[in-house]
Short mmCIF file of C-alpha atoms in Angstrom, two decimals:
data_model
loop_
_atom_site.label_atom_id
_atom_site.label_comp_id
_atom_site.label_asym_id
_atom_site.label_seq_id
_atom_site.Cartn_x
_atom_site.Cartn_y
_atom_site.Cartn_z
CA UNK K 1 110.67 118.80 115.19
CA UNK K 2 109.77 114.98 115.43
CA UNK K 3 113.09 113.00 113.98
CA UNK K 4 111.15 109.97 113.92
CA UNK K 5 111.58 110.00 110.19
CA UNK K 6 115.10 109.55 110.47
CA UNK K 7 114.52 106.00 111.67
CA UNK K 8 115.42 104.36 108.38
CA UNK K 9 118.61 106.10 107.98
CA UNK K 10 119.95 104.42 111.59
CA UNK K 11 119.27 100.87 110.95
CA UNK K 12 121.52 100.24 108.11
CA UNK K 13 125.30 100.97 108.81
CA UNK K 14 127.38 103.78 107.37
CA UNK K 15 129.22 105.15 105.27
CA UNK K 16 126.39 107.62 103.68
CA UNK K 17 126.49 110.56 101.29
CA UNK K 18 124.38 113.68 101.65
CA UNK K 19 123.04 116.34 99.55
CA UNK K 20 121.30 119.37 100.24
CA UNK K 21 119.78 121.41 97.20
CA UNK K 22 117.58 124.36 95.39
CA UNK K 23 114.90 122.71 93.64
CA UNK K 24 112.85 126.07 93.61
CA UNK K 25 113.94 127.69 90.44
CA UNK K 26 112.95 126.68 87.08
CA UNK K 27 114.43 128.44 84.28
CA UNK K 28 114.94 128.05 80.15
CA UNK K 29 118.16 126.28 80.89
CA UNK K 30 117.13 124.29 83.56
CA UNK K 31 118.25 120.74 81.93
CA UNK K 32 121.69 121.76 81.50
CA UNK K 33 121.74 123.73 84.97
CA UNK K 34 120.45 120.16 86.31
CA UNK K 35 123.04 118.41 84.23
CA UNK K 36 126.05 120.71 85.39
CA UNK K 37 124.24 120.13 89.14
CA UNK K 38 124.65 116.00 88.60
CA UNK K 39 128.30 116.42 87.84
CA UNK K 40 129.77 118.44 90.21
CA UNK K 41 127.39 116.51 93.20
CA UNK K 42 129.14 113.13 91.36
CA UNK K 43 132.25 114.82 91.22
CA UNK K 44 132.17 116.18 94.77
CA UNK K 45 130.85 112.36 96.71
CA UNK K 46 133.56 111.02 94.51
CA UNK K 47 136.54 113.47 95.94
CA UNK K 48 135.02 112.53 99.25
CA UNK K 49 135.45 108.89 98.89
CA UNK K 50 131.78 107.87 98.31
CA UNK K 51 131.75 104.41 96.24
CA UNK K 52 130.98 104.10 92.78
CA UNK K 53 127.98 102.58 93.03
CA UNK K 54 126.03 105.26 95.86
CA UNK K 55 127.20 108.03 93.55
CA UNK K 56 125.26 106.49 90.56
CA UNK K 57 121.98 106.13 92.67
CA UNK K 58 122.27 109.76 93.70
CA UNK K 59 122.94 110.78 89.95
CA UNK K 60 120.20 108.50 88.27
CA UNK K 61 117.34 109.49 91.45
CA UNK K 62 118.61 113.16 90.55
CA UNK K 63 118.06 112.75 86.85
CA UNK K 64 114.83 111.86 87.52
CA UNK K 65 114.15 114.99 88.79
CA UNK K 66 110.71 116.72 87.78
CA UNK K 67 111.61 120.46 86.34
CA UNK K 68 109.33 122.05 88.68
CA UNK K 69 109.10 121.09 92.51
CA UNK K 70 106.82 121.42 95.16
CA UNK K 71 109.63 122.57 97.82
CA UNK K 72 112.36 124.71 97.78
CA UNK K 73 115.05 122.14 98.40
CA UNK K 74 116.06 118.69 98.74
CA UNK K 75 117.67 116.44 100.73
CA UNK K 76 118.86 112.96 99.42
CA UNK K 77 120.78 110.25 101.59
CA UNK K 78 122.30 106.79 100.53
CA UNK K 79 124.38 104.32 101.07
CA UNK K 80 125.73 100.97 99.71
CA UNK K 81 124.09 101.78 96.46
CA UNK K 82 120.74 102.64 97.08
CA UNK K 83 119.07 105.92 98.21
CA UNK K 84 117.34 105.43 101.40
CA UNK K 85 116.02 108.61 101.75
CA UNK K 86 114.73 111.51 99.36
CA UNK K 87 113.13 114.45 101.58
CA UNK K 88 111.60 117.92 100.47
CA UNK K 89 112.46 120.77 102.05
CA UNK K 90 110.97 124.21 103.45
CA UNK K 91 113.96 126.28 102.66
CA UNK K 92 115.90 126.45 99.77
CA UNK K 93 120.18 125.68 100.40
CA UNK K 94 121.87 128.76 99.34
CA UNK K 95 124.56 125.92 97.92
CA UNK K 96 124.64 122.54 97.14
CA UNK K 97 125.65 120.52 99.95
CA UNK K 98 127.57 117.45 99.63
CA UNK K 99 128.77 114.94 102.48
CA UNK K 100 130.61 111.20 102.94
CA UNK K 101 130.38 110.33 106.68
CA UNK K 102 129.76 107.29 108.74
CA UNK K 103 126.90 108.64 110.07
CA UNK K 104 124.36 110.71 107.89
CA UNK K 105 124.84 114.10 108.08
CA UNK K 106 121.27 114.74 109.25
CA UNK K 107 121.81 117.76 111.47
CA UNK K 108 121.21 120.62 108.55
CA UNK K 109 117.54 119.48 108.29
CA UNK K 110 116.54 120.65 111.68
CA UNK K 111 116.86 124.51 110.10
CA UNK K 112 115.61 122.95 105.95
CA UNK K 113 113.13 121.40 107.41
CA UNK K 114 111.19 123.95 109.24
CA UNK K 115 109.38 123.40 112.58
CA UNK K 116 105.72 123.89 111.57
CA UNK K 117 103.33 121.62 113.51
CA UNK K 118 101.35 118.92 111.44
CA UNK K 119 97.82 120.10 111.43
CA UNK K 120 94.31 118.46 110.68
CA UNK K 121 92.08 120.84 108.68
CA UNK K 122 88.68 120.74 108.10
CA UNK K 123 86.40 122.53 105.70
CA UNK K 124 82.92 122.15 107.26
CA UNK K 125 79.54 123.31 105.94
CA UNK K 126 75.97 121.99 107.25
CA UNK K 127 76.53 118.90 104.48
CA UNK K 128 79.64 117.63 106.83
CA UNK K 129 83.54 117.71 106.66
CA UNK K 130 86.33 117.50 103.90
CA UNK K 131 89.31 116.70 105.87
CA UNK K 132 93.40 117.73 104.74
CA UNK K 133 96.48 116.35 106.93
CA UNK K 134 99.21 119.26 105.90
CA UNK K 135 102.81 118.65 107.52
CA UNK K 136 106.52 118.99 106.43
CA UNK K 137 106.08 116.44 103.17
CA UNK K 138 102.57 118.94 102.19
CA UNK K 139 99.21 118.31 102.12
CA UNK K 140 96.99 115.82 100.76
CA UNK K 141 93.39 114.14 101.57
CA UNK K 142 92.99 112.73 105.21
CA UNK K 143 88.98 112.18 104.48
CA UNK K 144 85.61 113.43 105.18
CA UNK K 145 83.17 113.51 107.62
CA UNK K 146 79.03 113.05 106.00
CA UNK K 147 76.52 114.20 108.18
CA UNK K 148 72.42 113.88 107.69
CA UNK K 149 70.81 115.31 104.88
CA UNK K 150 67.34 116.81 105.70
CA UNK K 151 64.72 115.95 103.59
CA UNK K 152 62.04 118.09 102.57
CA UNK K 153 61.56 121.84 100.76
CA UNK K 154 63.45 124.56 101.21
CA UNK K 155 62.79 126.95 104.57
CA UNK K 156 62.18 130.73 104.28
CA UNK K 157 63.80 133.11 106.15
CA UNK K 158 60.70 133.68 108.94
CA UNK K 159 58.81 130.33 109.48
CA UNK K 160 55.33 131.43 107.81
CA UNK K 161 52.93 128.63 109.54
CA UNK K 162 53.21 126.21 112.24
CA UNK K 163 54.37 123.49 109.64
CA UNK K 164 56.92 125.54 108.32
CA UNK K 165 58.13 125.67 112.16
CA UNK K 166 58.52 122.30 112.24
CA UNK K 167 60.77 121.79 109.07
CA UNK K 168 63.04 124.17 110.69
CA UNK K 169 63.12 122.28 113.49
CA UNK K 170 64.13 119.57 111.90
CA UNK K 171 66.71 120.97 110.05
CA UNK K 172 68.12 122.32 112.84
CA UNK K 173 67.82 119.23 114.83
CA UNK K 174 69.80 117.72 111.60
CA UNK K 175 72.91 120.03 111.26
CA UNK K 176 73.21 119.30 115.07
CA UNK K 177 73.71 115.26 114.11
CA UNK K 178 75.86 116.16 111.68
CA UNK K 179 77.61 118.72 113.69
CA UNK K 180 78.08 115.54 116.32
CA UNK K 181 79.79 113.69 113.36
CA UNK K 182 82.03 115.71 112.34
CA UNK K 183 83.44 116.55 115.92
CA UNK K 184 83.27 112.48 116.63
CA UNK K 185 85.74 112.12 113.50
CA UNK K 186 87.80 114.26 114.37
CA UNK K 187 88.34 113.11 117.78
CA UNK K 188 89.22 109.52 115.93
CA UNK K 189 91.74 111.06 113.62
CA UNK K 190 93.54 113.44 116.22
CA UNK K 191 93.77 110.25 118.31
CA UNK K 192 95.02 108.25 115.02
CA UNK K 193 97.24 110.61 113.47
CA UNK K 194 100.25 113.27 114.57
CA UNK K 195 98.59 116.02 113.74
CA UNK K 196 99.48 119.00 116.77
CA UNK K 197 96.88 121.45 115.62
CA UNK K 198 93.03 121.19 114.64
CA UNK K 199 92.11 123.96 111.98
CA UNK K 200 88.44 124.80 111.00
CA UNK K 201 87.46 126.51 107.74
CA UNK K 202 84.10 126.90 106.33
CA UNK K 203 81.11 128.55 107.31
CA UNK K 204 81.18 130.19 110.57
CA UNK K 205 78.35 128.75 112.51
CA UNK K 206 78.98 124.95 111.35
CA UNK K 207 82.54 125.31 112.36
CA UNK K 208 81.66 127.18 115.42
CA UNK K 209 79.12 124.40 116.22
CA UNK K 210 81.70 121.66 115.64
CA UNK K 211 84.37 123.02 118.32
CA UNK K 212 81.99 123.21 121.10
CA UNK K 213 81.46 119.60 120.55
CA UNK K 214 85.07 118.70 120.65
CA UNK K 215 86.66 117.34 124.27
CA UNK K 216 88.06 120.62 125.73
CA UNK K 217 91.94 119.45 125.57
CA UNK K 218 91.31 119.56 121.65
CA UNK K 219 89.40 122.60 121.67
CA UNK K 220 92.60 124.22 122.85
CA UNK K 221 94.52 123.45 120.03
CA UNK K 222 91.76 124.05 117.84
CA UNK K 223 92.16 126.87 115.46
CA UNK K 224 89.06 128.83 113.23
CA UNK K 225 90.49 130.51 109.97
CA UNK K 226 87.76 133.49 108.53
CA UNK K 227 88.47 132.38 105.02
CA UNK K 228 87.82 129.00 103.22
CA UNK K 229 84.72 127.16 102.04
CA UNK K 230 84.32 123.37 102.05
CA UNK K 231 83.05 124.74 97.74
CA UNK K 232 86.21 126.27 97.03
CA UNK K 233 88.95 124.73 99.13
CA UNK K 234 92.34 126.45 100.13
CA UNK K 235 92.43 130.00 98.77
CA UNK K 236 96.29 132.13 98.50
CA UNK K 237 94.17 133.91 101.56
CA UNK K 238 93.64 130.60 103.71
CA UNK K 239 96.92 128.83 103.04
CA UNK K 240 98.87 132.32 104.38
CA UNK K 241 96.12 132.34 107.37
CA UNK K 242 97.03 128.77 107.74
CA UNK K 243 100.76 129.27 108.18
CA UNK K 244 100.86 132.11 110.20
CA UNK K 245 99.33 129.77 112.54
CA UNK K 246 100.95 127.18 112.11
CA UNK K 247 104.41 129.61 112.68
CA UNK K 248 102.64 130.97 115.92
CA UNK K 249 102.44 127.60 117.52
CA UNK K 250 105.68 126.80 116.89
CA UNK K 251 107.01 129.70 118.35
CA UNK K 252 104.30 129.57 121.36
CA UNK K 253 106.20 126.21 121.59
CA UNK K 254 109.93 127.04 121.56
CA UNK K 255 109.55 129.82 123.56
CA UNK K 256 107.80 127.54 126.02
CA UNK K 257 110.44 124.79 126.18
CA UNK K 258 113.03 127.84 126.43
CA UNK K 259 111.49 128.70 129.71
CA UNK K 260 111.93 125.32 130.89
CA UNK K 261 115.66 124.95 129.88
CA UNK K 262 116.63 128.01 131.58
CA UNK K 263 114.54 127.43 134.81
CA UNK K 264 116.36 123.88 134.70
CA UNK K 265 119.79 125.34 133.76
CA UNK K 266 119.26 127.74 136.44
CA UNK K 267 118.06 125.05 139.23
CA UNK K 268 119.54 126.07 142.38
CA UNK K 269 121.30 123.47 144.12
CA UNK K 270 122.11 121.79 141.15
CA UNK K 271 125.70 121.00 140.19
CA UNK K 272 126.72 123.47 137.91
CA UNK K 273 124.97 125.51 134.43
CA UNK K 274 126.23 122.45 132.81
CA UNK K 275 123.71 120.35 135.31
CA UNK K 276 126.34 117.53 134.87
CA UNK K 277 129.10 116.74 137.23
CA UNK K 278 130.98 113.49 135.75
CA UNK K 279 130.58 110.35 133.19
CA UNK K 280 126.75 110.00 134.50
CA UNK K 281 123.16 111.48 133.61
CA UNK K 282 122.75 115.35 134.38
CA UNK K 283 121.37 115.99 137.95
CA UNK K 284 119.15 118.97 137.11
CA UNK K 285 115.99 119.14 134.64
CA UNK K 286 118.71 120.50 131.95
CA UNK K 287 121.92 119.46 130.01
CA UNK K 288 124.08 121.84 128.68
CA UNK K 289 127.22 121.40 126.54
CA UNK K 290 128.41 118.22 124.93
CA UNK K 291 129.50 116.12 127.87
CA UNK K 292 125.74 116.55 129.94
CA UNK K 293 124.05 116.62 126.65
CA UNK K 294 125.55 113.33 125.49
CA UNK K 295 125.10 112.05 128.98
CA UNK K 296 121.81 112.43 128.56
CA UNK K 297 121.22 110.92 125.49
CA UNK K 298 122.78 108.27 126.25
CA UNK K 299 120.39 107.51 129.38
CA UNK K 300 116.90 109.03 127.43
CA UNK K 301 116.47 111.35 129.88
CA UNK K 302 116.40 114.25 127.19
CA UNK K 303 112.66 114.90 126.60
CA UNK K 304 114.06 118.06 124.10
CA UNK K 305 117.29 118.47 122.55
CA UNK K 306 118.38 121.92 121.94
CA UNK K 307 120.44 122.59 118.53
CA UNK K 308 121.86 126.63 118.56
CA UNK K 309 122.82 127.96 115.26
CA UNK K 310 125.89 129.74 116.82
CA UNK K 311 128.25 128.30 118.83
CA UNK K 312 130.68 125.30 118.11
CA UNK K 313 129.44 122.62 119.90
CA UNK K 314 127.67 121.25 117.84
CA UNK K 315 130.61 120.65 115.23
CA UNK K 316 132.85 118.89 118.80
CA UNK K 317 133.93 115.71 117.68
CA UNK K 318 132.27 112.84 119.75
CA UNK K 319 132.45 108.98 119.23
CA UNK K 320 130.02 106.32 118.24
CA UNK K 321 129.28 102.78 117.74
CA UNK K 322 127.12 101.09 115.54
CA UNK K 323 124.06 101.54 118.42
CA UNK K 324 122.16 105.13 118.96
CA UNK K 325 122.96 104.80 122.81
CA UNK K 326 126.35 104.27 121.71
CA UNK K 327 127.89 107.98 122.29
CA UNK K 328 130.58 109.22 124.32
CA UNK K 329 133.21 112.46 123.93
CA UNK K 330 136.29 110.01 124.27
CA UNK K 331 136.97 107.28 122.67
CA UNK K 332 138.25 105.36 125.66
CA UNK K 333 134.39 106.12 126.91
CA UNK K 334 133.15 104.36 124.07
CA UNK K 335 135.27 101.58 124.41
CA UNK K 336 134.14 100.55 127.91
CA UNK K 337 130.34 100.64 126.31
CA UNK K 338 131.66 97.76 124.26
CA UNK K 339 132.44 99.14 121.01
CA UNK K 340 135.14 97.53 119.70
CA UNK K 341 136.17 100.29 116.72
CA UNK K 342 134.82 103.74 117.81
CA UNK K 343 134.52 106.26 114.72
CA UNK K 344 134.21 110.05 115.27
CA UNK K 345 131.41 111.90 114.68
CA UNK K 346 129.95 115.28 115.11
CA UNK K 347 128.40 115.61 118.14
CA UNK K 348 124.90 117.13 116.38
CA UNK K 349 124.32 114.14 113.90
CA UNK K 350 125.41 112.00 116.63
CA UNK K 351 122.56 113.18 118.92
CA UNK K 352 119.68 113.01 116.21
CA UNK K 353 120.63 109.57 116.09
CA UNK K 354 120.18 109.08 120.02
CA UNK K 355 116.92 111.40 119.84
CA UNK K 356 115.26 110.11 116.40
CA UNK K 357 115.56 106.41 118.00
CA UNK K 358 114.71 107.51 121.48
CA UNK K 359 111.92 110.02 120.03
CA UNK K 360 113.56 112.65 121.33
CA UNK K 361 112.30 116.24 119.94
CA UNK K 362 114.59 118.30 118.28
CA UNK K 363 114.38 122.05 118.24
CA UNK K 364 116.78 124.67 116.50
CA UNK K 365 117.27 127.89 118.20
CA UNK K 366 117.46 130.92 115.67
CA UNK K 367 119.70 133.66 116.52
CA UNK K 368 118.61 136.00 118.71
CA UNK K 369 116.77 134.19 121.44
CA UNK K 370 118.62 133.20 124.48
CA UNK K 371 119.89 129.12 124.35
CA UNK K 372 122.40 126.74 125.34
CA UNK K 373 125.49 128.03 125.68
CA UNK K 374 127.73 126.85 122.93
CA UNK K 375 124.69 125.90 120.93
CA UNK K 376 123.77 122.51 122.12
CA UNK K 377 121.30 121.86 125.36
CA UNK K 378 118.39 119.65 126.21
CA UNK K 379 115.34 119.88 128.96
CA UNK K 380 115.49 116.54 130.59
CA UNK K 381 112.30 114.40 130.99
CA UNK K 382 113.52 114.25 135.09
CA UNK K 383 116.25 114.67 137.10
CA UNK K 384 118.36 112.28 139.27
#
């Protein structure tokens, strides 16, 4: 997951409050199941020591609520009165989730938030392309690519003269234009945009025609879907071919980065499964536990970092300053980095700091497949 969108919660200092919620149900007494919400998420920020005035922002952006939403949960953030951040999310919080903390309690997200890449469709037909950005906030209108018309009458099935020959000709020689269009706009908006996988829906020789036009390194993350017309849009059938692959590629991907951790962890010559020997970056291409991890954070050597959802590191108490680089697991650390009043932390909400300023990827790694030990790791952009 890119934490990039975390940026505005890290340049404004601290204390912030947190909430994670359901906003999937609707039911007859949903206004006075919302109401009942609003007071005990008041009640809770207030027995937490949130001020009055960032308890009344959550409480009057929560009132606003629509009855029915989008996602299936929600994630607010504020501080010093004002709500910074308001994000949807891809699974629903069994409970509702309050925090008061210096830094934002940002870590549950990586697991809300889902890991589906952003992906670039486009519904193409011999006319040209409608174009769709989908990614963690939904989908909406990225577009379109217009092609040529032809001009002229309709063409038979078998060409019935040599005229009639030629007007097929030329509407061949037109869909292969437009075909070039399409292809050339998508190559500007992959370029442009964040998008991490190209998906083609519509007819199957148009689409066909427009990924053998594309540059091969996109035509590897290019995906065709069988249903879909550029007439009808997204069907139920297309949106649940869309994210199974969507899910695909992200496994494809954590299983790939995975490999690399445990090649790294397992580096021979290196200084230990930690890859970390003292106060400085890890020597190895991985980090493991909170001392190598934070190391290195702290020196943006982590191209990945690696969140477990077993394991306690990820709850160890480090300690920051008011800077992302500023992270160290004592406090006398911290205090030879200059920070003059360290404040504890946990170490996960520490780290998303360091990575969504250093754009750092985050991953979570579900139970089950092999990880850090102690739940926290990172594959390291290179090794000293």
């Amino acid at each position: 997951m890119d934490v990039g969108f975390l940026k505005p919660l890290f340049d404004r200092p601290g204390p912030w409050a947190g909430v994670y919620m359901d906003t999937s149900r609707t039911t007859e007494d949903a206004p006075r199941r919302r109401t009942l919400r609003e007071r005990f998420v008041a009640d809770q920020l207030a027995e937490q020591g949130a001020d009055r005035a960032t308890c009344d922002a959550v409480i009057e952006r929560l009132a606003g609520e629509q009855v029915a939403r989008a996602s299936a949960g929600r994630a607010l953030f504020a501080a010093d009165g004002e709500v910074v951040l308001d994000l949807p999310l891809a699974t629903s919080p069994i409970d509702v989730v309050t925090s008061w903390s210096m830094l934002p309690r940002v870590a549950p997200l990586a697991a809300f938030r889902g890991e589906w890449p952003a992906c670039l469709v486009a519904f193409v037909d011999q006319a040209g392309a409608d174009l769709e950005l989908r990614d963690d906030t939904g989908s909406r209108p990225a577009g379109r690519a217009a092609g040529r018309r032809a001009h002229g009458r309709g063409h038979r099935s078998v060409p019935a003269d040599r005229h009639e020959w030629h007007y097929r000709n030329r509407v061949g020689n037109t869909w292969e234009q437009t075909a070039d269009r399409v292809a050339d706009e998508l190559v500007r908006q992959w370029s442009d945009g964040d998008a991490e996988l190209l998906i083609l829906a519509g007819d199957p020789r148009e689409r066909r025609a427009v990924r053998d036009r594309l540059p091969e390194p996109l035509r590897a993350t290019t995906e065709e879907m069988r249903h879909g017309s550029r007439a009808s849009g997204c069907s139920e059938l297309l949106n649940a071919e869309i994210d199974h692959v969507r899910a695909e590629h992200a496994r494809a991907h954590l299983e790939s980065v995975l490999d690399l951790f445990r090649a790294g962890r397992g580096r021979p010559g290196g200084p230990g499964p930690g890859g970390h020997d003292g106060d400085g970056p890890p020597s190895s291409r991985a980090a493991e536990g909170v001392p190598a991890v934070v190391a290195a954070m702290r020196s943006h050597q982590a191209a990945t970092l690696l969140l477990g959802t077993a394991g306690g590191d990820m709850r160890h108490e480090v300690w920051i300053g008011p800077d992302a680089d500023q992270v160290a697991v004592q406090r006398s650390q911290a205090r030879a980095m200059g920070v003059r009043t360290p404040e504890p932390a946990r170490a996960d909400d520490a780290l998303i700091r360091s990575a969504a300023v250093a754009d750092t990827e985050v991953l979570v790694v579900p139970e089950g497949l092999q990880g850090p030990a102690g739940g926290l790791g990172a594959v390291l952009r290179w090794h000293a």
